[in-house]
Coordinates of C-alpha atoms in Angstrom, one line a residue:
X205 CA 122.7 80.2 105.7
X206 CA 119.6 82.1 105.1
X207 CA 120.7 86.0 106.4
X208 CA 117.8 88.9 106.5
X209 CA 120.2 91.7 108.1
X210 CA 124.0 92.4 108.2
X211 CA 126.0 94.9 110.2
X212 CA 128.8 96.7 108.8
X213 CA 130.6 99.1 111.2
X214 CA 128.0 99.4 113.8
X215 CA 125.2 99.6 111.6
X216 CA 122.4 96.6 111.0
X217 CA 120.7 97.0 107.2
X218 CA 118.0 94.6 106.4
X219 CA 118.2 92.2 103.4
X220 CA 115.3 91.9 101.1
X221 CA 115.9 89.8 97.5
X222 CA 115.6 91.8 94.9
X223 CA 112.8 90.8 92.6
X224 CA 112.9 91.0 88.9
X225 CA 110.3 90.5 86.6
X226 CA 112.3 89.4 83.5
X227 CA 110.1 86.7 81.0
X228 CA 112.1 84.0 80.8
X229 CA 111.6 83.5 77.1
X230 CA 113.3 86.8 76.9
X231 CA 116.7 86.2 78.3
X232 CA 119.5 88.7 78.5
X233 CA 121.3 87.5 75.7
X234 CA 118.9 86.5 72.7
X235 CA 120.5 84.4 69.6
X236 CA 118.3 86.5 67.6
X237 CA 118.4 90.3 67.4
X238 CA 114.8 91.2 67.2
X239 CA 115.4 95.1 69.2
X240 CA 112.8 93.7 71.5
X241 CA 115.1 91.5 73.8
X242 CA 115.8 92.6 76.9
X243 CA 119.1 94.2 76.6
X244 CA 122.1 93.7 78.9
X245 CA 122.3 95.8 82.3
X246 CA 123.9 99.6 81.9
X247 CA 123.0 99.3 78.2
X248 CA 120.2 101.6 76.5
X249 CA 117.0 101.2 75.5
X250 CA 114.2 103.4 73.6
X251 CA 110.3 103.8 74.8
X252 CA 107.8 106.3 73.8
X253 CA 107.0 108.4 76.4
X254 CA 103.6 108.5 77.7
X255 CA 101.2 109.2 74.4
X256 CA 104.6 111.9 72.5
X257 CA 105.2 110.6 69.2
X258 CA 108.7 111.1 70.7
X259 CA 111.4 108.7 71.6
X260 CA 113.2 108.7 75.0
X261 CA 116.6 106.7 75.9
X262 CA 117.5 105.0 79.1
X263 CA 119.8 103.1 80.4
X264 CA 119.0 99.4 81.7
X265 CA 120.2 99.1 85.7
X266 CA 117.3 96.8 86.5
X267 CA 114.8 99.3 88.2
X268 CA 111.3 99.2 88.7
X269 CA 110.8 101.6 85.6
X270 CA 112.8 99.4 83.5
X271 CA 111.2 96.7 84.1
X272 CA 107.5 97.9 83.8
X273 CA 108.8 99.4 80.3
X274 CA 110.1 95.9 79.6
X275 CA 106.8 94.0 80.7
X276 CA 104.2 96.2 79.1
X277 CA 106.2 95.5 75.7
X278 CA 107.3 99.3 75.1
X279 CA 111.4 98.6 75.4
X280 CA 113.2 98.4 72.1
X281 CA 117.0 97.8 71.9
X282 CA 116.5 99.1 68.7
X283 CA 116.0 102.6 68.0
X284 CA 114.8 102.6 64.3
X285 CA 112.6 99.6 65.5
X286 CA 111.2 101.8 68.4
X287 CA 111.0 104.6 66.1
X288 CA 109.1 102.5 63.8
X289 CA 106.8 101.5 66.1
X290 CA 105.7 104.8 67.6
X291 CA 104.7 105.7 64.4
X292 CA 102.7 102.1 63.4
X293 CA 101.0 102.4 66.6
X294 CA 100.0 106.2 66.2
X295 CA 98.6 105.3 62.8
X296 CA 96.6 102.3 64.5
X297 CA 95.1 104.9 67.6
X298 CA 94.6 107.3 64.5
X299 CA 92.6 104.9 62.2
X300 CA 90.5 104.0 65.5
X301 CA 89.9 107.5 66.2
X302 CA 88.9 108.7 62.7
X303 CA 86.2 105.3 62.5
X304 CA 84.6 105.8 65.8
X305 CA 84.2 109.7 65.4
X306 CA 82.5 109.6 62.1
X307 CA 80.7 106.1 62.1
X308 CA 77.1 106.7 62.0
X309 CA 76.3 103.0 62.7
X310 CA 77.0 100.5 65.5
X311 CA 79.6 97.8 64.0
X312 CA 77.4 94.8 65.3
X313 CA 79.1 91.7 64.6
X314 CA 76.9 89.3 66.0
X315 CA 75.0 90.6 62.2
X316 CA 76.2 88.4 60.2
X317 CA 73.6 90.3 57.1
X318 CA 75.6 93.5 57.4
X319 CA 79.0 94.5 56.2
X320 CA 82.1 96.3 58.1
X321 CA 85.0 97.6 56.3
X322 CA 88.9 97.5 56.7
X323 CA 91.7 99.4 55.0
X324 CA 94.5 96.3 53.1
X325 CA 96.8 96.5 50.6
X326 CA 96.9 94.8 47.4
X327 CA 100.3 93.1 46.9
X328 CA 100.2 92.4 43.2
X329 CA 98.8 96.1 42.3
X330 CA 100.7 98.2 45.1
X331 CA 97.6 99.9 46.3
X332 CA 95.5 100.5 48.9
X333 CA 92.0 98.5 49.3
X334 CA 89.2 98.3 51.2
X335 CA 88.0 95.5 52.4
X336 CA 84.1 94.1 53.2
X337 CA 83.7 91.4 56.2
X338 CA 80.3 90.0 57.6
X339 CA 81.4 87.1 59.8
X340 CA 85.1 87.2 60.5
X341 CA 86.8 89.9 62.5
X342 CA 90.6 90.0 62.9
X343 CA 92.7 91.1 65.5
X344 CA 94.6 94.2 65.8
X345 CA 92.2 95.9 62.3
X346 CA 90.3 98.9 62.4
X347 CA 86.6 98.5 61.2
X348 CA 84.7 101.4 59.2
X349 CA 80.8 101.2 59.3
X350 CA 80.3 102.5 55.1
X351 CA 82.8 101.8 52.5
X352 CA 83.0 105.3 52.0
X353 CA 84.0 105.9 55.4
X354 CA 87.2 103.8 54.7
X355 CA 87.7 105.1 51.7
X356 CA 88.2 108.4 53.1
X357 CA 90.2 107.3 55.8
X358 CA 92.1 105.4 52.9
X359 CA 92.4 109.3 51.3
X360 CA 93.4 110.9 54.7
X361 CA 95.9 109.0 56.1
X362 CA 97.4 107.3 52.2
X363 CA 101.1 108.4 52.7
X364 CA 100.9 106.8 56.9
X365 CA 99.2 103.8 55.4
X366 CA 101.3 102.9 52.4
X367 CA 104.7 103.5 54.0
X368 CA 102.9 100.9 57.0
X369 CA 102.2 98.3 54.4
X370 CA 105.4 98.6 52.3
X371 CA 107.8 99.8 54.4
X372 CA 107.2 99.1 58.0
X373 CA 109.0 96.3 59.6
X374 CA 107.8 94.8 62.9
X375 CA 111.7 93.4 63.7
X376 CA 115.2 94.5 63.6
X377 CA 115.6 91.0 62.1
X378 CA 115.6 91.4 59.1
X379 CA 117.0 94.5 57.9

C-alpha cells in the first residue's frame, strides 16, 4: 500500500518520505568511538560556528541543519575532539594566511629547479623543522616561498605548532 495523503478528523495532510543524508559507513551506532560518528537522535553534538574559534552544542533530531553539519564533516560527538579541531584547523587557515601574505614568489611546482618550504617536526630531537621540497607536494601542508619565511612562521606561531605536533590528536580513539 503505497499512501501520499491521510485524513485525520476531517483534515487531508500530504505524505512526503523523509530523506536523510546519513553515509552509510557512518552508521548510528559505530563499534569504534572516534567523536566523529554520527551520534544517536536527541543526543548532542559540537560544531564550530561559522569562522568563531568558538564551539556550539546541539542536539541531533535529524534536521536539515544536522545533517548538513554531519555531511560537510564539522559534527563531533566529542567535545575535546571538536575543540581540538577548531583549533588545528585555525592554525592550518593561519599558516596559509601568514605564507600567502608575505611570499614574494609564486610557489610554481611544475619547477622542479626551485625549492618550497614546509614547517615538520623532528621526532627524535622534539623540535620544530623546516623542510625543503622541489618535486613532491603533500596534501593538507602549507608551503613558504624562502626558508626564512618559514622560519618565521616557525617563530610566530611555535607554541600553536608544537602543541599540534605533540599534543593534538585527530580521534577520541585513543585517549
Amino acid at each position: 500500500m503505497n499512501l501520499k495523503e491521510i485524513t485525520i478528523d476531517g483534515n487531508v495532510y500530504d505524505l512526503v518520505p523523509r530523506k536523510e543524508a546519513i553515509p552509510s559507513e557512518n552508521t548510528i551506532l559505530n563499534s569504534k568511538n572516534t567523536g566523529y560518528e554520527r551520534g544517536r537522535e536527541g543526543e548532542q553534538y559540537f560544531f564550530e560556528s561559522n569562522c568563531y574559534p568558538t564551539l556550539e552544542m546541539y542536539y541531533d533530531w535529524r534536521e536539515k541543519m544536522d545533517n548538513r553539519v554531519f555531511n560537510n564533516a564539522g559534527y563531533y560527538t566529542d567535545e575535546k575532539l571538536a575543540m581540538a579541531n577548531i583549533r588545528a584547523d585555525r592554525l592550518l587557515r593561519q599558516l596559509r594566511r601568514f605564507s600567502a601574505m608575505h611570499r614574494q614568489n609564486k610557489i610554481d611546482w611544475a619547477d622542479c629547479n626551485s625549492f618550497k618550504f614546509s614547517i615538520g617536526f623532528d621526532y627524535e630531537y622534539q623540535d620544530l623543522q623546516v623542510n625543503r621540497w622541489s618535486q613532491c607536494r603533500y596534501f593538507g601542508e602549507v608551503y613558504f616561498d624562502t626558508m626564512e619565511l618559514a622560519e618565521q612562521a616557525m617563530v610566530n606561531f611555535r607554541d600553536d605548532l608544537m602543541w599540534y605536533f605533540t599534543e593534538y590528536k585527530d580521534t577520541a580513539t585513543f585517549k
